[in-house]
PDB file of C-alpha atoms and ligand atoms in Angstrom:
ATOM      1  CA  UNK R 883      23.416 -24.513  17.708  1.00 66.00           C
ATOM      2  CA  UNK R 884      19.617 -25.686  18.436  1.00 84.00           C
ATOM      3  CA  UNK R 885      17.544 -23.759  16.798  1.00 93.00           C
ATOM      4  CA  UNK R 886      13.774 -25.161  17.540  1.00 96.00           C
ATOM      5  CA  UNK R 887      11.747 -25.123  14.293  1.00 97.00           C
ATOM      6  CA  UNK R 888       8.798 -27.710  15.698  1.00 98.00           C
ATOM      7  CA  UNK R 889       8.144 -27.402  19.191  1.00 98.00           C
ATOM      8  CA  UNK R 890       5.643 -29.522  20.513  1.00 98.00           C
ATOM      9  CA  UNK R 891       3.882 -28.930  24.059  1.00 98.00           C
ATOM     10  CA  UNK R 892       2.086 -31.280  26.356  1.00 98.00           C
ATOM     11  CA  UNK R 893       0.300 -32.782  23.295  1.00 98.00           C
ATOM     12  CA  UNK R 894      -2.483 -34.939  24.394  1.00 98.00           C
ATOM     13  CA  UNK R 895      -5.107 -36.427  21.880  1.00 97.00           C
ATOM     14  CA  UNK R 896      -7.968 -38.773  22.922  1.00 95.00           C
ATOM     15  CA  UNK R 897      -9.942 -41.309  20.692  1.00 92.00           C
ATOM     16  CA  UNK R 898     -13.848 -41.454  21.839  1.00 89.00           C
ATOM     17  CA  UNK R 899     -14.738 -44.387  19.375  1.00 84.00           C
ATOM     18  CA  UNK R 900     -15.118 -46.571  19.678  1.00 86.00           C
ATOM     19  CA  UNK R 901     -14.092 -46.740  23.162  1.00 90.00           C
ATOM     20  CA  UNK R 902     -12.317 -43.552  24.534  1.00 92.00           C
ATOM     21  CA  UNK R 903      -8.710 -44.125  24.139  1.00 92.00           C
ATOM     22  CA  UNK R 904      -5.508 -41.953  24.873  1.00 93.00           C
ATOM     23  CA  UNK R 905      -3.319 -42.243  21.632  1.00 96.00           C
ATOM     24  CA  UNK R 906      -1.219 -39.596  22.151  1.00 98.00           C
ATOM     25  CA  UNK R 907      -0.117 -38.982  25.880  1.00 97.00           C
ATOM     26  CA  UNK R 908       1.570 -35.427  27.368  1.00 97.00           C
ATOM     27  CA  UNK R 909       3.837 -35.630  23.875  1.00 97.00           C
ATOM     28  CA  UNK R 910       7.058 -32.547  24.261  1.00 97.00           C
ATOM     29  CA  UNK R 911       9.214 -32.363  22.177  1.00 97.00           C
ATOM     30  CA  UNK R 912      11.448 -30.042  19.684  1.00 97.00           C
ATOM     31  CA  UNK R 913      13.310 -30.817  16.349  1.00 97.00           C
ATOM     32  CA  UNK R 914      15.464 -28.345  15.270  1.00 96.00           C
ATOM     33  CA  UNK R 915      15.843 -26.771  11.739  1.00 95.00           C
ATOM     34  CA  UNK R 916      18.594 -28.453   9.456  1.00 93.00           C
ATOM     35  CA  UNK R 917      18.004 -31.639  11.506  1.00 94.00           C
ATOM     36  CA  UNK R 918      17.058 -35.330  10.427  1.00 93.00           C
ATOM     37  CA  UNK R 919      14.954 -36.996  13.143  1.00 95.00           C
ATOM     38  CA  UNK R 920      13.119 -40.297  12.373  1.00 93.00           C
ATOM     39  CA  UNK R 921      10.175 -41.114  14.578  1.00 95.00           C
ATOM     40  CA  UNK R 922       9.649 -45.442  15.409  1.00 93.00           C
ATOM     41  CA  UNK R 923       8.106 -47.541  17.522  1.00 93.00           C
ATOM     42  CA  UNK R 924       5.521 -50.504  17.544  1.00 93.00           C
ATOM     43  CA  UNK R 925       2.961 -50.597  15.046  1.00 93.00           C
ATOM     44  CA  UNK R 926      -0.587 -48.784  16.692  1.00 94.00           C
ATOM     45  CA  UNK R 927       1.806 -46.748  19.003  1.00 95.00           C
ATOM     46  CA  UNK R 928       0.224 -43.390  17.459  1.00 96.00           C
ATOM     47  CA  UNK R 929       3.314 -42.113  14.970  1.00 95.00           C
ATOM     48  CA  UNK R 930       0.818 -41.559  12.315  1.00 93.00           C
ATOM     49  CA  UNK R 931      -1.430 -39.615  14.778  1.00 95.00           C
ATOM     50  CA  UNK R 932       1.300 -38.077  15.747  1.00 96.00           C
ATOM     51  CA  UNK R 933       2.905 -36.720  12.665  1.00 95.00           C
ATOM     52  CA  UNK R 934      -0.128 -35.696  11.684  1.00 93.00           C
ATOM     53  CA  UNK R 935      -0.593 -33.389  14.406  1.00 96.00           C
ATOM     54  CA  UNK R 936       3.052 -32.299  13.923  1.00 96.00           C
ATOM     55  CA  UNK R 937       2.273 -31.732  10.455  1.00 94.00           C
ATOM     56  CA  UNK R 938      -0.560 -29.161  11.151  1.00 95.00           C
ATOM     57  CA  UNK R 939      -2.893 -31.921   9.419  1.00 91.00           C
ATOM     58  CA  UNK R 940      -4.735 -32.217  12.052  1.00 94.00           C
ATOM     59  CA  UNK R 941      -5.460 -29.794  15.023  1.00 95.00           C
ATOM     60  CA  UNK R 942      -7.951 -31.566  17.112  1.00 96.00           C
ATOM     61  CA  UNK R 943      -5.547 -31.951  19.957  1.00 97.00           C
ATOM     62  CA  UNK R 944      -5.141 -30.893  23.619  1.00 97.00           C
ATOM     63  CA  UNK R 945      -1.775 -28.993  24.312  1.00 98.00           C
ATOM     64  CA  UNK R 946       0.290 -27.015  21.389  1.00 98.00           C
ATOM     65  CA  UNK R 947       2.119 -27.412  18.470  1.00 98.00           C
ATOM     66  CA  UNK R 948       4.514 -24.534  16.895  1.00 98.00           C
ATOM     67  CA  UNK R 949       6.033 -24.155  13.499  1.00 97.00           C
ATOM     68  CA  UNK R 950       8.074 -22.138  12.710  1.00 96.00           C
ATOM     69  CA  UNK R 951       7.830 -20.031  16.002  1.00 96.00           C
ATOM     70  CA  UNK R 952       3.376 -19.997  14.799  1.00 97.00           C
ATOM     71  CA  UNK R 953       0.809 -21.513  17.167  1.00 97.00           C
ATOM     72  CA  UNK R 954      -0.731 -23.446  14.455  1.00 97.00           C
ATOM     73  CA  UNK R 955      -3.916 -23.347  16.264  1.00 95.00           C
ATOM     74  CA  UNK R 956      -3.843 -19.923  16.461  1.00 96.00           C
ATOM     75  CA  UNK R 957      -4.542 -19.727  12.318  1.00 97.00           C
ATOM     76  CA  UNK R 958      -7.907 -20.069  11.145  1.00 96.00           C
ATOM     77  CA  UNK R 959      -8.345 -22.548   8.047  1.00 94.00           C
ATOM     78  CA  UNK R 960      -7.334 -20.370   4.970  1.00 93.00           C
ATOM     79  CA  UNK R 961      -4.134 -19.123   6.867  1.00 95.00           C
ATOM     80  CA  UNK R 962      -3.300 -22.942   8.318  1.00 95.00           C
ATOM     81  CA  UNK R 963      -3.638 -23.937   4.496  1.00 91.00           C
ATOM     82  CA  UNK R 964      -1.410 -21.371   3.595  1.00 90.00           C
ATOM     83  CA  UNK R 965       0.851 -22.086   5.983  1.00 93.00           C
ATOM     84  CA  UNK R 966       1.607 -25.938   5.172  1.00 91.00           C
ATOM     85  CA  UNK R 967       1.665 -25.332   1.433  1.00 87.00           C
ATOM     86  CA  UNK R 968       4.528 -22.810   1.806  1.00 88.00           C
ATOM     87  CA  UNK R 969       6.342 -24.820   4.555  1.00 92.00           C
ATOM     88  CA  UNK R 970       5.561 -28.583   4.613  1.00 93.00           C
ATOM     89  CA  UNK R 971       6.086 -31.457   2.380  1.00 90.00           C
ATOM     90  CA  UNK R 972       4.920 -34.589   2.540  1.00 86.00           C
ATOM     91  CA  UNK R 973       6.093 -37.983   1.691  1.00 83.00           C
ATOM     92  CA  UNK R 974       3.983 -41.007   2.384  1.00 75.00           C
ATOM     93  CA  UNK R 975       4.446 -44.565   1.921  1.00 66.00           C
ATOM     94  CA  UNK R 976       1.528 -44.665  -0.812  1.00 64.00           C
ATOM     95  CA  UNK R 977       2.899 -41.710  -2.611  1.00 64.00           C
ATOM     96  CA  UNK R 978      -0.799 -40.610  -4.141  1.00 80.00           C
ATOM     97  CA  UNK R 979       0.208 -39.692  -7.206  1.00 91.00           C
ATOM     98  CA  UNK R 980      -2.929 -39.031  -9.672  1.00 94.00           C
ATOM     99  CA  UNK R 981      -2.127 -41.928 -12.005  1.00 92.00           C
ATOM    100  CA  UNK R 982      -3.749 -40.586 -14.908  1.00 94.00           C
ATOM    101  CA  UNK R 983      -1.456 -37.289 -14.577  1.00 96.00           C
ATOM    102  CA  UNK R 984       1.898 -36.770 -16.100  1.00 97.00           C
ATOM    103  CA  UNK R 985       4.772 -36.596 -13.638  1.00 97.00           C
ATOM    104  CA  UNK R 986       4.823 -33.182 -14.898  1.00 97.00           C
ATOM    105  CA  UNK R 987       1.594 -32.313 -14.317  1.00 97.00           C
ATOM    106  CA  UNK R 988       2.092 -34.101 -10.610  1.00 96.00           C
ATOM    107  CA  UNK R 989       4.730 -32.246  -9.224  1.00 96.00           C
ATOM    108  CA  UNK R 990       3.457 -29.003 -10.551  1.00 96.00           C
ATOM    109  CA  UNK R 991       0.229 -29.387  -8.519  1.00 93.00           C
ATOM    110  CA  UNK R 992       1.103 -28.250  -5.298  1.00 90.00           C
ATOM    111  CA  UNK R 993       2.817 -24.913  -6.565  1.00 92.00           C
ATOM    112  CA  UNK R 994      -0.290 -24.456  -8.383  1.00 92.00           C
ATOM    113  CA  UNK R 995      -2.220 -24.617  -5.817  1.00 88.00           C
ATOM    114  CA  UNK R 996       0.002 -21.995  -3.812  1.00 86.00           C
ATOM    115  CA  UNK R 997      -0.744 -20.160  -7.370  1.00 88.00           C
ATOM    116  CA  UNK R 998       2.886 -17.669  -6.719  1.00 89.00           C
ATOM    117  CA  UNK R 999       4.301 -18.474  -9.932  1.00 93.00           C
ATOM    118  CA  UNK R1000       3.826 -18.320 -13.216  1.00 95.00           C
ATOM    119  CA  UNK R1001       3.165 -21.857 -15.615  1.00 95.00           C
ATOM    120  CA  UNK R1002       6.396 -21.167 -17.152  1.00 96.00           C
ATOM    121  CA  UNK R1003       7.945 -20.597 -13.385  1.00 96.00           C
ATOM    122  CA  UNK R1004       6.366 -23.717 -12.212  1.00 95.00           C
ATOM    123  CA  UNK R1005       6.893 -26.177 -15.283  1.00 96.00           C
ATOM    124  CA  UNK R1006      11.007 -24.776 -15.017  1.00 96.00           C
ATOM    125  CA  UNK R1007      11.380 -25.596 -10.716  1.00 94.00           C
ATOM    126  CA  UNK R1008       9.660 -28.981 -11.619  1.00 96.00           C
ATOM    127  CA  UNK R1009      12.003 -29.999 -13.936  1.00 97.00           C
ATOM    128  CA  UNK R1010      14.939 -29.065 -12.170  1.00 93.00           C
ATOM    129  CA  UNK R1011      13.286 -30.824  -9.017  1.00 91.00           C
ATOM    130  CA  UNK R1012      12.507 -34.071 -11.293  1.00 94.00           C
ATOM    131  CA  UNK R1013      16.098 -33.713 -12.660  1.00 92.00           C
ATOM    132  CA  UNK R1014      17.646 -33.357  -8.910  1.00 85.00           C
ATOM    133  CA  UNK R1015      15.908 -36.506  -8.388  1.00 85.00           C
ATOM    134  CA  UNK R1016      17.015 -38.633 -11.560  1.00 87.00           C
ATOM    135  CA  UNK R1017      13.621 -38.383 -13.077  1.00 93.00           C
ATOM    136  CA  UNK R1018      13.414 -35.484 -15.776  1.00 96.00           C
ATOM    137  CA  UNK R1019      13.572 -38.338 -18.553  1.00 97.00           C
ATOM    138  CA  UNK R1020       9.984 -39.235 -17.130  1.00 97.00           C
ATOM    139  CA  UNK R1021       8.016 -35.450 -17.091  1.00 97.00           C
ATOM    140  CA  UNK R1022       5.702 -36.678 -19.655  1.00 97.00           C
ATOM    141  CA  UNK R1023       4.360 -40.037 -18.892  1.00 97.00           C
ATOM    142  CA  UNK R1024       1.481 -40.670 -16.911  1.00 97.00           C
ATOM    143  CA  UNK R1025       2.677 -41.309 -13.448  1.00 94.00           C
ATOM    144  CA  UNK R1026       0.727 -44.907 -13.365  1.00 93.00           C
ATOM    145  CA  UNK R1027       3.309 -46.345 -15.922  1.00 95.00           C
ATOM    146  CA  UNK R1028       6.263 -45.574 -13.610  1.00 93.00           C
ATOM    147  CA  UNK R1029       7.824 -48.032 -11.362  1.00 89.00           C
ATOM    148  CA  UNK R1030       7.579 -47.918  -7.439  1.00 83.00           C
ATOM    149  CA  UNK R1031      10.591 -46.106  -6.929  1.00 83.00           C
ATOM    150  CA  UNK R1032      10.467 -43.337  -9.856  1.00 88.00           C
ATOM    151  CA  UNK R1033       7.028 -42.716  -8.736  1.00 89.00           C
ATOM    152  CA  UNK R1034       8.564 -42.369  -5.283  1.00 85.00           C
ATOM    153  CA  UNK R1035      10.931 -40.121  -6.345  1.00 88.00           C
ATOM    154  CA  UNK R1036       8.288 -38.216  -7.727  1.00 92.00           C
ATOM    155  CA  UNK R1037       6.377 -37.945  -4.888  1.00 91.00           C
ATOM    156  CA  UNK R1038       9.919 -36.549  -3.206  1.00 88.00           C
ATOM    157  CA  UNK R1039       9.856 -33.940  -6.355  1.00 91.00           C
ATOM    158  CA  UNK R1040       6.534 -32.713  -5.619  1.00 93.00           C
ATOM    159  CA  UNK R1041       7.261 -32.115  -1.759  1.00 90.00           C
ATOM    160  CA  UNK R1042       9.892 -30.086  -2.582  1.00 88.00           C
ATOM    161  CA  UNK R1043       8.280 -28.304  -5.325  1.00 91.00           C
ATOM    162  CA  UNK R1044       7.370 -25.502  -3.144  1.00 89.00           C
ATOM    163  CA  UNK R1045      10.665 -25.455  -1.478  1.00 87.00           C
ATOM    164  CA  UNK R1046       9.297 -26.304   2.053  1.00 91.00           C
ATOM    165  CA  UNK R1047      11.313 -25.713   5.244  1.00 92.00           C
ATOM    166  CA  UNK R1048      10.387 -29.257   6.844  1.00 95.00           C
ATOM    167  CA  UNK R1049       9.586 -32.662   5.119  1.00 93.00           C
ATOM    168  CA  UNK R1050       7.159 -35.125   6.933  1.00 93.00           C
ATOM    169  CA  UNK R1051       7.533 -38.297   5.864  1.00 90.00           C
ATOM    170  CA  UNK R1052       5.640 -41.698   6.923  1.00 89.00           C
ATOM    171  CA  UNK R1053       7.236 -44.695   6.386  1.00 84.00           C
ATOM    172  CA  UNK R1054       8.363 -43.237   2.506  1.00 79.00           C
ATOM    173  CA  UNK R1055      10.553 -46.387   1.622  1.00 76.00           C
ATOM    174  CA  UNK R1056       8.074 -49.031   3.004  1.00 74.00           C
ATOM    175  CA  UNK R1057       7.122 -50.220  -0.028  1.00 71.00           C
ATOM    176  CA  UNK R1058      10.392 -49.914  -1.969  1.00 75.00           C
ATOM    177  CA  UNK R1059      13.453 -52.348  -2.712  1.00 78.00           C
ATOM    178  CA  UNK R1060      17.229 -52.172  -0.832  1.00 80.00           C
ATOM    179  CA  UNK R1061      17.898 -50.404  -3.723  1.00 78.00           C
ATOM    180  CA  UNK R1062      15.432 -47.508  -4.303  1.00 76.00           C
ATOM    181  CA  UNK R1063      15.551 -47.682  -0.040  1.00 79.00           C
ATOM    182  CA  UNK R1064      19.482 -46.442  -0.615  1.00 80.00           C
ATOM    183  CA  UNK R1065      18.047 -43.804  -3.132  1.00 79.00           C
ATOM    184  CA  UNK R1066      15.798 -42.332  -1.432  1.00 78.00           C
ATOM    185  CA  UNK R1067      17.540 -42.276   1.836  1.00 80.00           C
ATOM    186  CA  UNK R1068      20.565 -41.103  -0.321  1.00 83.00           C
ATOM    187  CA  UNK R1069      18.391 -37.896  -1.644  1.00 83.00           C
ATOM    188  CA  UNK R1070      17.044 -37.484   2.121  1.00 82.00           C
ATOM    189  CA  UNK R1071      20.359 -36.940   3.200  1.00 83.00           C
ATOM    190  CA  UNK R1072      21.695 -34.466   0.769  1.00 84.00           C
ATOM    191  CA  UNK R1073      18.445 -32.302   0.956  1.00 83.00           C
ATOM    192  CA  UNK R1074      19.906 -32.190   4.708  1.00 84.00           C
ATOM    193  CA  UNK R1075      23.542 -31.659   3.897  1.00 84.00           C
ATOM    194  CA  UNK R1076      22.968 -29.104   0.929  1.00 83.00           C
ATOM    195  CA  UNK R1077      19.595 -27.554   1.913  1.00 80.00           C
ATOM    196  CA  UNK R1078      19.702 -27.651   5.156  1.00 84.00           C
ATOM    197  CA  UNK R1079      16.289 -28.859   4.738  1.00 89.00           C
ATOM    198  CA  UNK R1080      14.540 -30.044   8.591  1.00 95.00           C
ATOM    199  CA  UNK R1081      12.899 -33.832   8.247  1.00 94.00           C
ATOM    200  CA  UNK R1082      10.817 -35.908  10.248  1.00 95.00           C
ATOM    201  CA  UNK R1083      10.330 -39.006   8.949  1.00 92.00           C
ATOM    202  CA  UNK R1084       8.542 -42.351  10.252  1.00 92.00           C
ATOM    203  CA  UNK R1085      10.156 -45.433   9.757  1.00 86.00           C
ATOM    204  CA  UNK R1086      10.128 -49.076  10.378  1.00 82.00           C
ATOM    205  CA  UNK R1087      13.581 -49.459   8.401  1.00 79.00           C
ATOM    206  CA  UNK R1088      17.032 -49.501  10.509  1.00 76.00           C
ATOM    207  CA  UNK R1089      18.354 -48.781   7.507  1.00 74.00           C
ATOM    208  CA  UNK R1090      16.795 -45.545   7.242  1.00 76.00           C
ATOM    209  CA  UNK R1091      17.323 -44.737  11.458  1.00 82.00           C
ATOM    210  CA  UNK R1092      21.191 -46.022  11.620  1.00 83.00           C
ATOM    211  CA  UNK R1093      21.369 -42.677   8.704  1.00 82.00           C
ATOM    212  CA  UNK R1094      19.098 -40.106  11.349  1.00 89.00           C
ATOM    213  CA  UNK R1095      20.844 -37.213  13.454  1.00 91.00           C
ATOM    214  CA  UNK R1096      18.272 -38.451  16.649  1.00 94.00           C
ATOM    215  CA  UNK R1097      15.516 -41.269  17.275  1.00 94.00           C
ATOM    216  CA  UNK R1098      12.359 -40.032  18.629  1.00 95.00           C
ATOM    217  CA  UNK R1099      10.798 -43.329  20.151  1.00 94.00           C
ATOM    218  CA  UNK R1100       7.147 -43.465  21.048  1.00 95.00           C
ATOM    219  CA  UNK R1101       5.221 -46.392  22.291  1.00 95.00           C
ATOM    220  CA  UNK R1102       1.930 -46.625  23.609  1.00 95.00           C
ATOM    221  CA  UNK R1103       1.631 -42.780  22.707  1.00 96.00           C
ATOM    222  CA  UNK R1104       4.325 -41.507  24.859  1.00 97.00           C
ATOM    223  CA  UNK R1105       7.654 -40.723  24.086  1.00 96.00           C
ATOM    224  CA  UNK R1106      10.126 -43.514  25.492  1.00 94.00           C
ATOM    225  CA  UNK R1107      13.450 -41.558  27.606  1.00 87.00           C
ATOM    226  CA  UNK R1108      16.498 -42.072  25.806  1.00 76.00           C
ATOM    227  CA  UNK R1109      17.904 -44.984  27.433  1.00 61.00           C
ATOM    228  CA  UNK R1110      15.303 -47.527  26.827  1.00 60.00           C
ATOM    229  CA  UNK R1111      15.171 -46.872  23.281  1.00 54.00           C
ATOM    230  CA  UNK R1112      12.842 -48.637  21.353  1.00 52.00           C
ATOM    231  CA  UNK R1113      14.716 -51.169  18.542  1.00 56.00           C
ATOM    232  CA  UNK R1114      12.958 -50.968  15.218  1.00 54.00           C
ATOM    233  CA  UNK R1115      14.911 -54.579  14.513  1.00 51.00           C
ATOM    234  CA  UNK R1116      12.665 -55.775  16.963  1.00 48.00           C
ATOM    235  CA  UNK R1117       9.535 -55.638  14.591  1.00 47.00           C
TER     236      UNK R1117
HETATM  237  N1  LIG I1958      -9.767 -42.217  13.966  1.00 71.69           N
HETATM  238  C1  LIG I1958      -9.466 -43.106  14.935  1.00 71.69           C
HETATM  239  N2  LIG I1958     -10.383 -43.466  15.844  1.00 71.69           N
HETATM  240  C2  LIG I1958     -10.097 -44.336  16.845  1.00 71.69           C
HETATM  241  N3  LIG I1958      -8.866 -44.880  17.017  1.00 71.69           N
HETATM  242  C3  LIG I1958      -7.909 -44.568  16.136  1.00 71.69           C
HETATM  243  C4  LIG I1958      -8.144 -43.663  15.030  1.00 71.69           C
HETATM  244  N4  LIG I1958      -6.984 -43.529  14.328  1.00 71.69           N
HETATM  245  C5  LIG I1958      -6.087 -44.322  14.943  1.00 71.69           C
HETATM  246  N5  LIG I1958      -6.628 -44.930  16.029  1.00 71.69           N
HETATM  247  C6  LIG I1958      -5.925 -45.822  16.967  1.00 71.69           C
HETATM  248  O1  LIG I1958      -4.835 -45.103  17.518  1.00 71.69           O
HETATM  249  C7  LIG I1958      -3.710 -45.929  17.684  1.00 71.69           C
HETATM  250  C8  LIG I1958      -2.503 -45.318  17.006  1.00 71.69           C
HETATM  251  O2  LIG I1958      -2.699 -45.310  15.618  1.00 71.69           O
HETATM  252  P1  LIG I1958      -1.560 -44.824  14.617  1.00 71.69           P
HETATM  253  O3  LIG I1958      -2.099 -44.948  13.261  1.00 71.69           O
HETATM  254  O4  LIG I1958      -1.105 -43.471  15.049  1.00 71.69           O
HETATM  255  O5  LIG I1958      -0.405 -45.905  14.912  1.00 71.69           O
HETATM  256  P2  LIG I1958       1.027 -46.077  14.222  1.00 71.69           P
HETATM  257  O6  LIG I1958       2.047 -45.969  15.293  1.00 71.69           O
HETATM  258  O7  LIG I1958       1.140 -45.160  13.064  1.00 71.69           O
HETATM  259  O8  LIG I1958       0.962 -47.601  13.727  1.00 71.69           O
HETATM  260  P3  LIG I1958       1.581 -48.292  12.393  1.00 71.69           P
HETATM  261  O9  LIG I1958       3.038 -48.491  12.663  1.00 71.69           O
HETATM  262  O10 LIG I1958       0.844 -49.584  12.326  1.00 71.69           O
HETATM  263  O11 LIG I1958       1.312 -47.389  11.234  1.00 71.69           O
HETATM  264  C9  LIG I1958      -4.115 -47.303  17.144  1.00 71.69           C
HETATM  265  O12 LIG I1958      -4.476 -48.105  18.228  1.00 71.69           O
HETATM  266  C10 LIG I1958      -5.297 -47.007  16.270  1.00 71.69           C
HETATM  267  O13 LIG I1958      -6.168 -48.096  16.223  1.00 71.69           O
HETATM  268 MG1  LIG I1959       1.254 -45.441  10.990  1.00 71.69          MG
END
């Protein structure tokens, strides 16, 4: 049953600088909640731009963007930060993990900062987060001394740490291995199966796409009709 969690509206964005510049052109579309949609297309084709206007990162857009059945623009800051730190999560390719923090201390930060728990509450979901993830074994190092893909797992565990609805993702396995690709991709898919969890994700990896529900392809900031699909091989 389609059940629209993001619905995006004649979404228009124009760059004025240097030159003005249309980088996201009369963008509609809807993913629904539970579902796994990976966004491609050519590199400068505006899927960053685009995901960040999806994820309510940025708001300085013509057209509208809901979440949740909420006109994000209609929220003024303190709400709109609210609002993403109780429903989004974000994985990017360069996790930002504060290196001289502990894993711990890492994935605890963004329930802190939605400040509904308790320490105890807090330290006891990251653990179980870290464990979900293969990771526990790791709480108390400093992030920096991890390799790539722990410290991408741990920038999974602190997306989830405040149990988000939908998880934004840009290009999260483009600097990993085959291996810690699998993994990742692997933990993607069973937030989806057992958590029903709603993920956009960009990708360059057909790896990654074959393992989507639906391809959203964009190119030259429009979204390209089904049948001329854009091949990420292509790249
Ligand atoms: N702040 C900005 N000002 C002007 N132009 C910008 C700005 N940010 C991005 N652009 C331009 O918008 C276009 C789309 O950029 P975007 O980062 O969304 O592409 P992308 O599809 O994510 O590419 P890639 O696959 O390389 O990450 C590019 O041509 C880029 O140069
Ligand atoms: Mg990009």
């Amino acid at each position: 049953m389609n059940d629209p969690i993001i619905v995006a509206t004649n979404v228009t964005k124009t760059f004025t600088e240097p030159v003005e510049f249309n980088v996201l052109n009369d963008i509609s579309l809807t993913v629904n909640r539970g579902e796994f949609v990976v966004l491609v297309g050519p590199s400068g084709s505006g899927k960053t731009t685009l995901m960040y206007a999806l994820s309510t990162l940025d708001t300085d857009y013509d057209g509208k963007i809901s979440i949740d059945g909420v006109d994000i623009r209609s929220l003024d800051r303190d709400s709109l930060a609210d609002f993403r730190n109780s429903m989004i999560g974000f994985v990017f390719q360069f996790h930002y993990l504060l290196p001289d923090f502990t894993v711990l201390q890492n994935v605890m930060l963004p329930a802190q900062r939605r400040g509904l728990l308790t320490s105890e509450e807090m330290e006891e979901r990251a653990m179980k987060t870290l464990s979900m993830l293969g990771v526990a074994d790791q709480a108390t190092k400093r992030s920096s001394k991890l390799s790539g893909g722990q410290q991408q797992r741990v920038a999974i565990a602190r997306a989830l740490i405040n149990e988000p609805k939908i998880i934004f993702g840009d290009e999260p396995t483009g600097n990993l291995d085959t291996k810690n690709t699998s993994l990742v991709l692997d933990i993607l898919n069973e937030l989806k199966t057992e958590f029903h969890q709603t993920i956009l994700m960009v990708t360059h990896d057909v790896q990654f796409a074959r393992r989507a529900d639906r391809i959203i392809s964009i190119r030259d900031g429009r979204i390209v009709p089904n049948d001329e699909h854009y091949s990420p091989s292509q790249d």
